[in-house]
CSV table of C-alpha atoms and ligand atoms in Angstrom, one decimal:
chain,number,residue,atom,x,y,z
A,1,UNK,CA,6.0,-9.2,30.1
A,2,UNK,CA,3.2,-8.6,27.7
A,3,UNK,CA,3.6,-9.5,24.1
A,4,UNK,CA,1.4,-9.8,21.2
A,5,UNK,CA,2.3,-10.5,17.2
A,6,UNK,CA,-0.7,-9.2,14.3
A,7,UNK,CA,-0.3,-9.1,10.7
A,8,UNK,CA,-2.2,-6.1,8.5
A,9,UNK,CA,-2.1,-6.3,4.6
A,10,UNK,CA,-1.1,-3.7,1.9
A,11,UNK,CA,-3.9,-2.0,0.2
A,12,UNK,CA,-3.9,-0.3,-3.5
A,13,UNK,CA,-6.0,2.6,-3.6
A,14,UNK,CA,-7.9,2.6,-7.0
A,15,UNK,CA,-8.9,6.3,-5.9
A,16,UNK,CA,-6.3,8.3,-4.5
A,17,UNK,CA,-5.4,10.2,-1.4
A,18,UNK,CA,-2.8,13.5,-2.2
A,19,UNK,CA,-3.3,16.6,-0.1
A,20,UNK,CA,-3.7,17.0,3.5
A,21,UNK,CA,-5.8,19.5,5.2
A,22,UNK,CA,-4.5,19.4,8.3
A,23,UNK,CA,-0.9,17.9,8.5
A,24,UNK,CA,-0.5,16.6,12.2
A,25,UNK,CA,-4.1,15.0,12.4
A,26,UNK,CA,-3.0,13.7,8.8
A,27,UNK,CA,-6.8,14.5,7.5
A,28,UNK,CA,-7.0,14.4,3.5
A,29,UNK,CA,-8.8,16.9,1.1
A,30,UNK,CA,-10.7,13.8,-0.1
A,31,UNK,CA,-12.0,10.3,0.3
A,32,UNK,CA,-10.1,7.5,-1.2
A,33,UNK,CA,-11.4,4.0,-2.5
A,34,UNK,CA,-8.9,0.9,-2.1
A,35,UNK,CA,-8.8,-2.6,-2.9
A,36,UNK,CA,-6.9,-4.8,0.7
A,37,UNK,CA,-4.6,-7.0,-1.1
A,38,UNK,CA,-4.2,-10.6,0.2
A,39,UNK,CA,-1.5,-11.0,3.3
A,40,UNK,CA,-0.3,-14.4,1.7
A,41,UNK,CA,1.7,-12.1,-0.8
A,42,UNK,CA,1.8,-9.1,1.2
A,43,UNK,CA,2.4,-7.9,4.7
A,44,UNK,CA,3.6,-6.6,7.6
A,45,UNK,CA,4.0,-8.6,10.4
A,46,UNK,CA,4.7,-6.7,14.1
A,47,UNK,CA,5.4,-8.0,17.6
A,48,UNK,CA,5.5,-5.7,20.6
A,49,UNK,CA,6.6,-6.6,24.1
A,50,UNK,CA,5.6,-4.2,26.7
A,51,UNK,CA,7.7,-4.9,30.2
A,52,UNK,CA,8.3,-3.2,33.5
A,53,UNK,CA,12.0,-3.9,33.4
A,54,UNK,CA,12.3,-2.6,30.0
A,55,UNK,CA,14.7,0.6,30.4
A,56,UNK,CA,13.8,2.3,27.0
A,57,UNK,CA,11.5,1.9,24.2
A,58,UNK,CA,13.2,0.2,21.2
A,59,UNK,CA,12.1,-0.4,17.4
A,60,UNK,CA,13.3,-3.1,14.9
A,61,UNK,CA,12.3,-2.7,11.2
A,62,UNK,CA,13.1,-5.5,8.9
A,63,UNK,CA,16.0,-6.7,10.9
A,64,UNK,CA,17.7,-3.2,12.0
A,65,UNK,CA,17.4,-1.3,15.1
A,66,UNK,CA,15.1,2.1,13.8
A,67,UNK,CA,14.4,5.8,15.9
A,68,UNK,CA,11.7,5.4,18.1
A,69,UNK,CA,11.5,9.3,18.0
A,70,UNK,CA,9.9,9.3,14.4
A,71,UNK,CA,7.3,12.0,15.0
A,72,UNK,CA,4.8,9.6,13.1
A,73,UNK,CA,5.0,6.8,15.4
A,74,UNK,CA,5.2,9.4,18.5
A,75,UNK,CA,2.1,11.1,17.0
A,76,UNK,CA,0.4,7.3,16.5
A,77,UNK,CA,1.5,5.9,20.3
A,78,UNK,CA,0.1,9.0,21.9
A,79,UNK,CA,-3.1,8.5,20.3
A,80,UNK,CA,-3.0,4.8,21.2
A,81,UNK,CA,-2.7,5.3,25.0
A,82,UNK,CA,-4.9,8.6,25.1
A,83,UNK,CA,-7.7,6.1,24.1
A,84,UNK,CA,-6.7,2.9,26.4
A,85,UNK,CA,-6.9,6.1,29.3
A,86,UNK,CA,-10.2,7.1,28.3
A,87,UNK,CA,-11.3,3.8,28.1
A,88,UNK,CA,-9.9,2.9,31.7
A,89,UNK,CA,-8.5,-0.7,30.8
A,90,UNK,CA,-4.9,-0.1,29.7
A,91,UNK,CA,-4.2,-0.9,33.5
A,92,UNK,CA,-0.3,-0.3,34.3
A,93,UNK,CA,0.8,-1.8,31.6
A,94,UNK,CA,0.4,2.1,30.0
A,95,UNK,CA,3.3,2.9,31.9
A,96,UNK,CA,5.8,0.2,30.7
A,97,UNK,CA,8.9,0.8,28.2
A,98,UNK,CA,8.1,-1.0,25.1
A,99,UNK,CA,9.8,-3.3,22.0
A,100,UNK,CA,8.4,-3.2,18.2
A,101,UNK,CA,9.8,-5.3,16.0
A,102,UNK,CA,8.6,-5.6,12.5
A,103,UNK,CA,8.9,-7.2,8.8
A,104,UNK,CA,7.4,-7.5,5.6
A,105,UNK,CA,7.2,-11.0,4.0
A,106,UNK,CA,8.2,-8.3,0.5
A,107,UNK,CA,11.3,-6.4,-0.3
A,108,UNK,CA,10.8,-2.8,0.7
A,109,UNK,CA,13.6,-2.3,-2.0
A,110,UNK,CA,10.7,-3.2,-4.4
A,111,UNK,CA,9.5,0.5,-3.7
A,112,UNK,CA,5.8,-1.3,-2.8
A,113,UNK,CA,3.4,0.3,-0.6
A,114,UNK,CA,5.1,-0.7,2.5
A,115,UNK,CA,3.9,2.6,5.2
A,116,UNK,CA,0.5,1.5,4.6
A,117,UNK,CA,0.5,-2.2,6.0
A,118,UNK,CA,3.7,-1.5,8.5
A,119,UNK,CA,1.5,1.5,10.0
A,120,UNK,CA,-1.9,-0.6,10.3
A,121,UNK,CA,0.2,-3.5,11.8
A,122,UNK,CA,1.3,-1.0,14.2
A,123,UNK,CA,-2.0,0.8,15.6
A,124,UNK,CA,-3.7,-2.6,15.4
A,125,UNK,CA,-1.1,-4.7,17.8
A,126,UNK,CA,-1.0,-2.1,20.1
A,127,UNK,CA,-4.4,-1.9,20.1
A,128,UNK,CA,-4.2,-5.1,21.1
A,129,UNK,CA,-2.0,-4.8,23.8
A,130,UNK,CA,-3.9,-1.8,25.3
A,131,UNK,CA,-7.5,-3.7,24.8
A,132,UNK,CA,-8.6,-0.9,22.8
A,133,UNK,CA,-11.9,-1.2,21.3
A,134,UNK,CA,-13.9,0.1,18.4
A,135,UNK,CA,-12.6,1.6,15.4
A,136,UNK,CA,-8.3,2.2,15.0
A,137,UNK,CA,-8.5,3.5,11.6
A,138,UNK,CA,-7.8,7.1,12.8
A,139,UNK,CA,-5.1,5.7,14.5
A,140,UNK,CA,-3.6,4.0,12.1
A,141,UNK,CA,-4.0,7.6,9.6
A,142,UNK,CA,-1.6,9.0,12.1
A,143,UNK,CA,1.2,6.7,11.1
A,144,UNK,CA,0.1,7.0,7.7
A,145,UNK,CA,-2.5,8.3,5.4
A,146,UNK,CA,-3.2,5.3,3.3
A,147,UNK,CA,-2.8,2.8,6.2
A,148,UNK,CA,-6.1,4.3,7.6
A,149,UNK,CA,-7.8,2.4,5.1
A,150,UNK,CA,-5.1,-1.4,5.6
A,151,UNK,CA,-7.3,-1.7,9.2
A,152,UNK,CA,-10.1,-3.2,6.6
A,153,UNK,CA,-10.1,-6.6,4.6
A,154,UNK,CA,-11.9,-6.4,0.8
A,155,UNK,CA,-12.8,-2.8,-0.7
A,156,UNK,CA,-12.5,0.0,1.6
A,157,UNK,CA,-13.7,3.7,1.4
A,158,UNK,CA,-11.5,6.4,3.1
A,159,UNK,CA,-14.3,8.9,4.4
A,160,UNK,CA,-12.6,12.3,4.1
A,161,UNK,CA,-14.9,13.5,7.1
A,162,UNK,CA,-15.7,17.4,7.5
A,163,UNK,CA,-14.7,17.7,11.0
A,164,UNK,CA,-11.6,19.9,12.4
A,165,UNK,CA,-11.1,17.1,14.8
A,166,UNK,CA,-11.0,14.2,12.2
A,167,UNK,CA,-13.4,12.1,14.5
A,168,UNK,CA,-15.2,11.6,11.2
A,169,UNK,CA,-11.8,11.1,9.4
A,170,UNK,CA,-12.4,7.0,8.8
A,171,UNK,CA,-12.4,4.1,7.0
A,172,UNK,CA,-15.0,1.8,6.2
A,173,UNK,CA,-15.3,-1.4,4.2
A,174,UNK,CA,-17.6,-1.4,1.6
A,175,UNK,CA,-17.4,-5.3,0.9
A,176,UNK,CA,-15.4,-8.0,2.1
A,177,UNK,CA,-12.8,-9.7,-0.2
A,178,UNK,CA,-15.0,-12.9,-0.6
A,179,UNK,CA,-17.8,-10.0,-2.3
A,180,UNK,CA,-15.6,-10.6,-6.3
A,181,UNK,CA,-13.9,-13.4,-5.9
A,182,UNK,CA,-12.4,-13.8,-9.7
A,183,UNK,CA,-11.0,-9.9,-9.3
A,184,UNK,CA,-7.2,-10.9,-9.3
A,185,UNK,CA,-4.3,-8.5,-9.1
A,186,UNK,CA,-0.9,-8.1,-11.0
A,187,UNK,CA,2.1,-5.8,-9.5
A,188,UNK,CA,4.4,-5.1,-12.2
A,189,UNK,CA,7.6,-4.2,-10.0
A,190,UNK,CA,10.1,-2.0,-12.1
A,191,UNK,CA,13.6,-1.9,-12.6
A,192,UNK,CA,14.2,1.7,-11.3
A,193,UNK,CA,16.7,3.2,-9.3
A,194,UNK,CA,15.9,6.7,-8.9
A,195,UNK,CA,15.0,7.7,-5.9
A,196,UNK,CA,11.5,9.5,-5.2
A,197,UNK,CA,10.3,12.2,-4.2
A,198,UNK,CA,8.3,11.2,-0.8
A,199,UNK,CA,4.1,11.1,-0.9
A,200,UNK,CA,4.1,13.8,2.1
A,201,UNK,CA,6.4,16.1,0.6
A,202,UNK,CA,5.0,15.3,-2.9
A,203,UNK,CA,1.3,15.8,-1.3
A,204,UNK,CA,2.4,19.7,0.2
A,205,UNK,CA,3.9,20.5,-3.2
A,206,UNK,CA,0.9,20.1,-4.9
A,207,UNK,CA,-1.8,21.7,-2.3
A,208,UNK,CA,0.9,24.6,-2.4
A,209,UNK,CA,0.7,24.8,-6.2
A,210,UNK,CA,-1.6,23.2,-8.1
A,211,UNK,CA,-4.5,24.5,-9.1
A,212,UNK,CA,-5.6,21.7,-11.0
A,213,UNK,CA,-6.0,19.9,-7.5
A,214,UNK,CA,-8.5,22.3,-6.7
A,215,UNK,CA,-10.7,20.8,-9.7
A,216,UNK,CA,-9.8,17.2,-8.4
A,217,UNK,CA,-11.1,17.8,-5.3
A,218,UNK,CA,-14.1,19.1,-7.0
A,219,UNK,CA,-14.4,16.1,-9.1
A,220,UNK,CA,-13.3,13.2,-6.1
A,221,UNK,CA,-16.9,12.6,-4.5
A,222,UNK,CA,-18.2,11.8,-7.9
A,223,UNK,CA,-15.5,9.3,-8.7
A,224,UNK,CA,-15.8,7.4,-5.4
A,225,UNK,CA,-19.8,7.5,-6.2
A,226,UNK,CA,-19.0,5.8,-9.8
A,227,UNK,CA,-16.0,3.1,-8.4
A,228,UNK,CA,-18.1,2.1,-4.9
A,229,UNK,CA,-21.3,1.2,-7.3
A,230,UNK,CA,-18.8,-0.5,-10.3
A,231,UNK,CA,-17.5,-2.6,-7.1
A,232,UNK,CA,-20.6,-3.3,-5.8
A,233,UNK,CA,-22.6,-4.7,-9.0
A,234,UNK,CA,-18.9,-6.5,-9.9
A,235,UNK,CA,-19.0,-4.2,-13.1
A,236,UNK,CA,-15.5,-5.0,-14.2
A,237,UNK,CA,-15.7,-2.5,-17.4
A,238,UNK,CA,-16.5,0.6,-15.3
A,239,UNK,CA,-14.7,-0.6,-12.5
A,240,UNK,CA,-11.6,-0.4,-14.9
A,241,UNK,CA,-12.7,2.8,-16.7
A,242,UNK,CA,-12.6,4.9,-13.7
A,243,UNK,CA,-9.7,3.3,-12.0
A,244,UNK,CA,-7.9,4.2,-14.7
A,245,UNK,CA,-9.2,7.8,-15.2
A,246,UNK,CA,-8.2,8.3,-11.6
A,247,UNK,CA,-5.0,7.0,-12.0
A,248,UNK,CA,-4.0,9.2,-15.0
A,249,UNK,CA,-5.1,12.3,-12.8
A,250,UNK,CA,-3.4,11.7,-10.1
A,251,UNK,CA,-0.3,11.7,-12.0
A,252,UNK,CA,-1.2,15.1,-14.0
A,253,UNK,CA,-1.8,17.1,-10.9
A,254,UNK,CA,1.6,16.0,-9.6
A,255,UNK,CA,2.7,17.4,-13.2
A,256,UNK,CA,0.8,20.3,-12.6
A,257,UNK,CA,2.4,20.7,-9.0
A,258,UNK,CA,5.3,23.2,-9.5
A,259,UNK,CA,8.2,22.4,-9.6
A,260,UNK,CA,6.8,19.2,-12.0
A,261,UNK,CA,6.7,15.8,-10.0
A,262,UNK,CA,6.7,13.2,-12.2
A,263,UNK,CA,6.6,9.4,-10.7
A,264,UNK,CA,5.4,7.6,-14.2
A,265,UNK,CA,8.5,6.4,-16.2
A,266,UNK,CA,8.8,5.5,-20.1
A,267,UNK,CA,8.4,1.9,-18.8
A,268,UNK,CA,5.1,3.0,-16.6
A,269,UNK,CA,4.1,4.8,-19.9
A,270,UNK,CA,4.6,1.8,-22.0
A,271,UNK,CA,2.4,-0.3,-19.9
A,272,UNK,CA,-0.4,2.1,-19.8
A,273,UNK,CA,-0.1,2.3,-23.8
A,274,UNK,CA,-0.4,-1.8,-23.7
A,275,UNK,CA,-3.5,-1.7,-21.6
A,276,UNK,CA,-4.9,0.8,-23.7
A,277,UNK,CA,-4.2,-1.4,-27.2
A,278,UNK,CA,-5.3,-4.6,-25.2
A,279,UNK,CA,-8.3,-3.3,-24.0
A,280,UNK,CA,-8.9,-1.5,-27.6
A,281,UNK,CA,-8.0,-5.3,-29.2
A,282,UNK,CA,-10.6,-7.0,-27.3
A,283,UNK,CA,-13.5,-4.3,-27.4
A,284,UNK,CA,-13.5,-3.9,-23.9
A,285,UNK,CA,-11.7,-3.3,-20.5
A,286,UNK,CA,-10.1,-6.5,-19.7
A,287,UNK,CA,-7.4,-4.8,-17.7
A,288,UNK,CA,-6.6,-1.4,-15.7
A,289,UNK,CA,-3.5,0.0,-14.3
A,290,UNK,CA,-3.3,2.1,-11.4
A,291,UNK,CA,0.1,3.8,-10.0
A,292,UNK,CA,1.3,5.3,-6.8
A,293,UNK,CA,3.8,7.9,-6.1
A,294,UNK,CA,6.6,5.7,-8.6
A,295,UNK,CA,6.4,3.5,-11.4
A,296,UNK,CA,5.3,0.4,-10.3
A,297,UNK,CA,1.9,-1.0,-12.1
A,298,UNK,CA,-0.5,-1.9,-10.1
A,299,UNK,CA,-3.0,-4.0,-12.6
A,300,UNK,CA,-6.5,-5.3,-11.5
A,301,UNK,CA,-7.6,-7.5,-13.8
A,302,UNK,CA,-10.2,-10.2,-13.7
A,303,UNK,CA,-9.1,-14.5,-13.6
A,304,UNK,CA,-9.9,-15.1,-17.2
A,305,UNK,CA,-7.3,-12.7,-18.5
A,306,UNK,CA,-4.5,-13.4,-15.9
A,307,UNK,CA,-2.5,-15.7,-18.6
A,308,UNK,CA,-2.5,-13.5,-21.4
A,309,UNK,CA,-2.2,-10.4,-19.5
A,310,UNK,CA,1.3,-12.2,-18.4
A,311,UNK,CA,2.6,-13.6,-21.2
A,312,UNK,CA,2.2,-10.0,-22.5
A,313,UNK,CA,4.3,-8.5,-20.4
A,314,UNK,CA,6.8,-11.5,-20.2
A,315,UNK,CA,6.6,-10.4,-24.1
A,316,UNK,CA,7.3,-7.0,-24.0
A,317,UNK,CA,9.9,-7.0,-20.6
A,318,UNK,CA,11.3,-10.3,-21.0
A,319,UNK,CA,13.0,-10.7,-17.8
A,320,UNK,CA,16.9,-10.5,-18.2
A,321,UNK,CA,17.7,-14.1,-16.1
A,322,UNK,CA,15.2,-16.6,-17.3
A,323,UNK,CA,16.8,-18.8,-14.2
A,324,UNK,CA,15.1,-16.0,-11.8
A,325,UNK,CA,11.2,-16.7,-11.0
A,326,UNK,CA,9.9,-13.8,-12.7
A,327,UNK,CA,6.1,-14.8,-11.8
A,328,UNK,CA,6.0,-14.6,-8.0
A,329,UNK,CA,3.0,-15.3,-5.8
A,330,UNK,CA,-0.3,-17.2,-7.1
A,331,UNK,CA,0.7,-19.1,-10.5
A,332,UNK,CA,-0.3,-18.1,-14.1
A,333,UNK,CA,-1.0,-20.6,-16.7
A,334,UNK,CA,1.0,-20.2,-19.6
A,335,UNK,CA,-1.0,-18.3,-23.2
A,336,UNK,CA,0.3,-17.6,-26.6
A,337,UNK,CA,0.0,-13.6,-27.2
A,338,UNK,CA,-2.4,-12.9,-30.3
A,339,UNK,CA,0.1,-12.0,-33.3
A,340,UNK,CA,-2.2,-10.0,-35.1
A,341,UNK,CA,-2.3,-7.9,-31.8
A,342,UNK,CA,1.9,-7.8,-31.5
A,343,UNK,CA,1.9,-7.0,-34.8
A,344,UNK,CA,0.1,-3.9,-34.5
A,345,UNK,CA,1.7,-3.0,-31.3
A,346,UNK,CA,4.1,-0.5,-32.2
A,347,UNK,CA,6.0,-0.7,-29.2
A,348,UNK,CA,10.1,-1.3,-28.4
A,349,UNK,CA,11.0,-4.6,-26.4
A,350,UNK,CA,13.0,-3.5,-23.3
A,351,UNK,CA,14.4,-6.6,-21.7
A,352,UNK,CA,14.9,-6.5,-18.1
A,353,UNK,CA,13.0,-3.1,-17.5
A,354,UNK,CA,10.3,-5.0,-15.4
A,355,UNK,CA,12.2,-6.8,-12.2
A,356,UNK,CA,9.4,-9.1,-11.2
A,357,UNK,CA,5.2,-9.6,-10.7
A,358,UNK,CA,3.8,-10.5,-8.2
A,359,UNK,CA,0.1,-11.9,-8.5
A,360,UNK,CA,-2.3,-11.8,-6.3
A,361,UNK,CA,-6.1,-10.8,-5.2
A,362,UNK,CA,-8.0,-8.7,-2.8
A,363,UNK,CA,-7.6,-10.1,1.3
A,364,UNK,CA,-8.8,-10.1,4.5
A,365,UNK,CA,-7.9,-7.1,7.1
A,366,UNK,CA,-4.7,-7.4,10.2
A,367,UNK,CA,-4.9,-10.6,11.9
A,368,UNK,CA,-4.1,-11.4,15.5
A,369,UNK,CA,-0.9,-14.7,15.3
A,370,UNK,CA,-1.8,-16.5,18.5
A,371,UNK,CA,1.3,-19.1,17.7
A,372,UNK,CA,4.4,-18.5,19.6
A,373,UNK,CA,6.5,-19.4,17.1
A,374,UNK,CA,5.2,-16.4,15.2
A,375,UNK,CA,6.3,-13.8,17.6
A,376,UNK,CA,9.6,-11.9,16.0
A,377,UNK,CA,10.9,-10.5,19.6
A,378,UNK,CA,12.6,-13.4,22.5
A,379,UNK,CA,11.9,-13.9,25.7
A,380,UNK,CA,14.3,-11.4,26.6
A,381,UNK,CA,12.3,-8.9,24.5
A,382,UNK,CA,15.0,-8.7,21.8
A,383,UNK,CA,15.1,-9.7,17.6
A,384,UNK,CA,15.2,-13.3,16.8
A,385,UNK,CA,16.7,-12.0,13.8
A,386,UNK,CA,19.0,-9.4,12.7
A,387,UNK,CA,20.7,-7.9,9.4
A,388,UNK,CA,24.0,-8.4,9.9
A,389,UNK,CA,26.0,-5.1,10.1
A,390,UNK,CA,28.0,-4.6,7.4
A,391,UNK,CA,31.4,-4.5,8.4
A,392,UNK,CA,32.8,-0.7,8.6
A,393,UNK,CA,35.6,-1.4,5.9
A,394,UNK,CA,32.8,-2.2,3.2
A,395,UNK,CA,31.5,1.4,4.7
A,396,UNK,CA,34.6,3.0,4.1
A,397,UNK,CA,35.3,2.5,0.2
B,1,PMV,O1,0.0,7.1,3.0
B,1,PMV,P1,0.9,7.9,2.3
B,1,PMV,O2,1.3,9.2,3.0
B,1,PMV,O3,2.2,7.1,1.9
B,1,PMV,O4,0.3,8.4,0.9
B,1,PMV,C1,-0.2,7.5,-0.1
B,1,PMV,C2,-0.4,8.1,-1.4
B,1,PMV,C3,-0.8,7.2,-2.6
B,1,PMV,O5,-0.2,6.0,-2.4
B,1,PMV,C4,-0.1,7.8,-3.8
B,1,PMV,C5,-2.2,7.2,-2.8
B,1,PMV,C6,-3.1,6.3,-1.9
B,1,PMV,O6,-4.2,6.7,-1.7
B,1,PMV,O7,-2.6,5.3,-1.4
């Protein structure tokens, strides 16, 4: 038996990826630009066992037995051992049944970017296993499009590429994490318990029927240009600006898209109306949002402002337990919020409407866990750990 744990990290793209151009090589219409968050906070972390007595290829995700017939991982393995095969080093091994077993160290209730690390954790351990070398990013797109770019640590550009092969379909990082080391991160987590509609269905929608995507697309290239050089020279201000400009198109072409797909909520536009009166407080960008397909706020922000930012939002969304750690990950000092800046906010106080933050700041790429203690599958090749099924009466009513 052959088995091999890795960790990759979530990334938050501060320019976006919607609309594929070709669906089953999952190649986008443009490049994206992302920020790798650190794996302390969150990851995914993925063990595979591969085993010539194994009768049939299982997966576990966060504690449950999952279909191994999911036509993204199918599309992702076959990629995987095409490779080791032109390679020549895969050896027999190729030919084994194998286990996956994954987790995320977040609550994929949270409604977080979850595909994006669980996808790079994938194509990375079984690169692993296989010896593949060189680049796995456009194995990783496969699984997912944003997880292309979780196969890089730091700030990470999504090439778009031009060919109808997507060989030049990659990522790249454009500075490690190290490169702005007082750009910090706050995920504003919402209470919210509609469910979405999906990025890939979302993403056809809109190529289908917007044609205010086909000005984005226009418009992308220049927007990468402006947020690579504003993370290069560590220009906070511009970095913020177009982040988010981005941000705000993004969600007006899915408004665009017809029928209307709209993942900002009155709580996402609240927040976005406080970074705006913050920012217009203080005479410059201290803080930007970004959001994905839903309303959590992503917000990048830079050390100095992490306390007030906080005890802004702990102002305006007071959590509804004070017992409950509301403030997860790296602490937060505690600030007084300016009242001469609440007292012009005209905004209403919704208790409970944010669940939780998390804070946190740009990390390193997948890692390799060479500990055996790390490794989520036994000896046997099954889960350590498993969700309890719930029993078929609690089913039934
Ligand atoms: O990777 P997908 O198919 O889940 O798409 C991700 C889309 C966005 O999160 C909205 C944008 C991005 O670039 O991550």
């Amino acid at each position: 038996m052959k088995s091999v744990t890795c960790t990759a990290p979530v990334n938050i793209a501060v320019v976006k990826y919607w609309g594929k151009r070709d669906e089953n090589l999952v190649l986008p219409l443009n490049s994206s630009v992302s920020v790798t968050l650190s794996q302390d906070q969150l990851r995914a972390k993925t063990t595979i066992c591969a085993c010539e007595h194994f009768t049939e290829n299982k997966i576990w995700l966060n504690g449950r037995e999952d279909t191994f017939e999911s036509p993204r991982i199918q599309n992702l393995l076959k990629e995987v051992k095409n490779r080791a095969k032109q390679q020549g080093d895969g050896g027999k091994i190729l030919d084994w049944k194998i286990h996956i077993c994954s987790e995320n160290n977040f609550p994929t209730a949270a409604g977080l970017a979850s595909s994006a690390a669980g996808y790079a954790c994938l194509a990375f351990t079984l690169a692993r296993l296989y010896r593949l070398e060189g680049d796995i990013s456009d194995i990783a797109r496969r699984g997912s499009g944003s997880a292309c770019r979780s196969v890089h640590g730091g700030f990470v550009v999504w090439d778009k590429g031009d060919k109808d092969d997507g060989t030049d379909s990659i990522s790249r990082q454009i500075a490690p994490h190290t490169h702005w080391p007082d750009l910090h991160v706050l995920i504003l987590v919402v209470s919210d318990k509609k469910k979405h509609i999906g990025s890939s269905e979302g993403m056809q929608t809109t190529v289908r029927s917007s044609e205010l995507m086909l000005e984005r697309v226009r418009q992308v290239p220049k927007r990468v240009d402006l947020i690579s050089n504003a993370i290069l020279s560590k220009d906070f201000d511009s970095f913020a600006t177009h982040t988010m400009k981005e941000s705000n198109q993004l969600h007006a072409v899915c408004l665009d898209t017809y029928p209307p797909i709209s993942y900002l909520t009155d709580v996402s536009r609240q927040v976005i109306t406080l970074v705006h009166a913050y920012n217009k407080y203080c005479g410059q960008n201290k803080v930007a949002y970004t959001f994905d397909a839903g309303p959590n706020a992503c917000l990048y922000l830079l050390e100095e402002n992490v306390a007030m930012v906080t005890a802004l939002i702990k102002y305006l969304f007071p959590p509804e337990d004070v017992s409950e750690h509301f403030v997860t990950g790296l602490p937060v000092d505690e600030a007084k919020v300016p009242e001469d800046f609440i007292s012009t906010l005209n905004l209403p106080i919704q208790q409970g409407a944010i669940k939780y933050m998390i804070h946190t700041v740009p990390g390193d790429g997948p890692q390799v866990l060479t500990d055996n203690d790390e490794c989520l599958l036994n000896e046997n090749g099954d889960p350590n750990y498993l969700v309890p099924e719930k029993r078929k009466i609690d089913c039934v009513s």
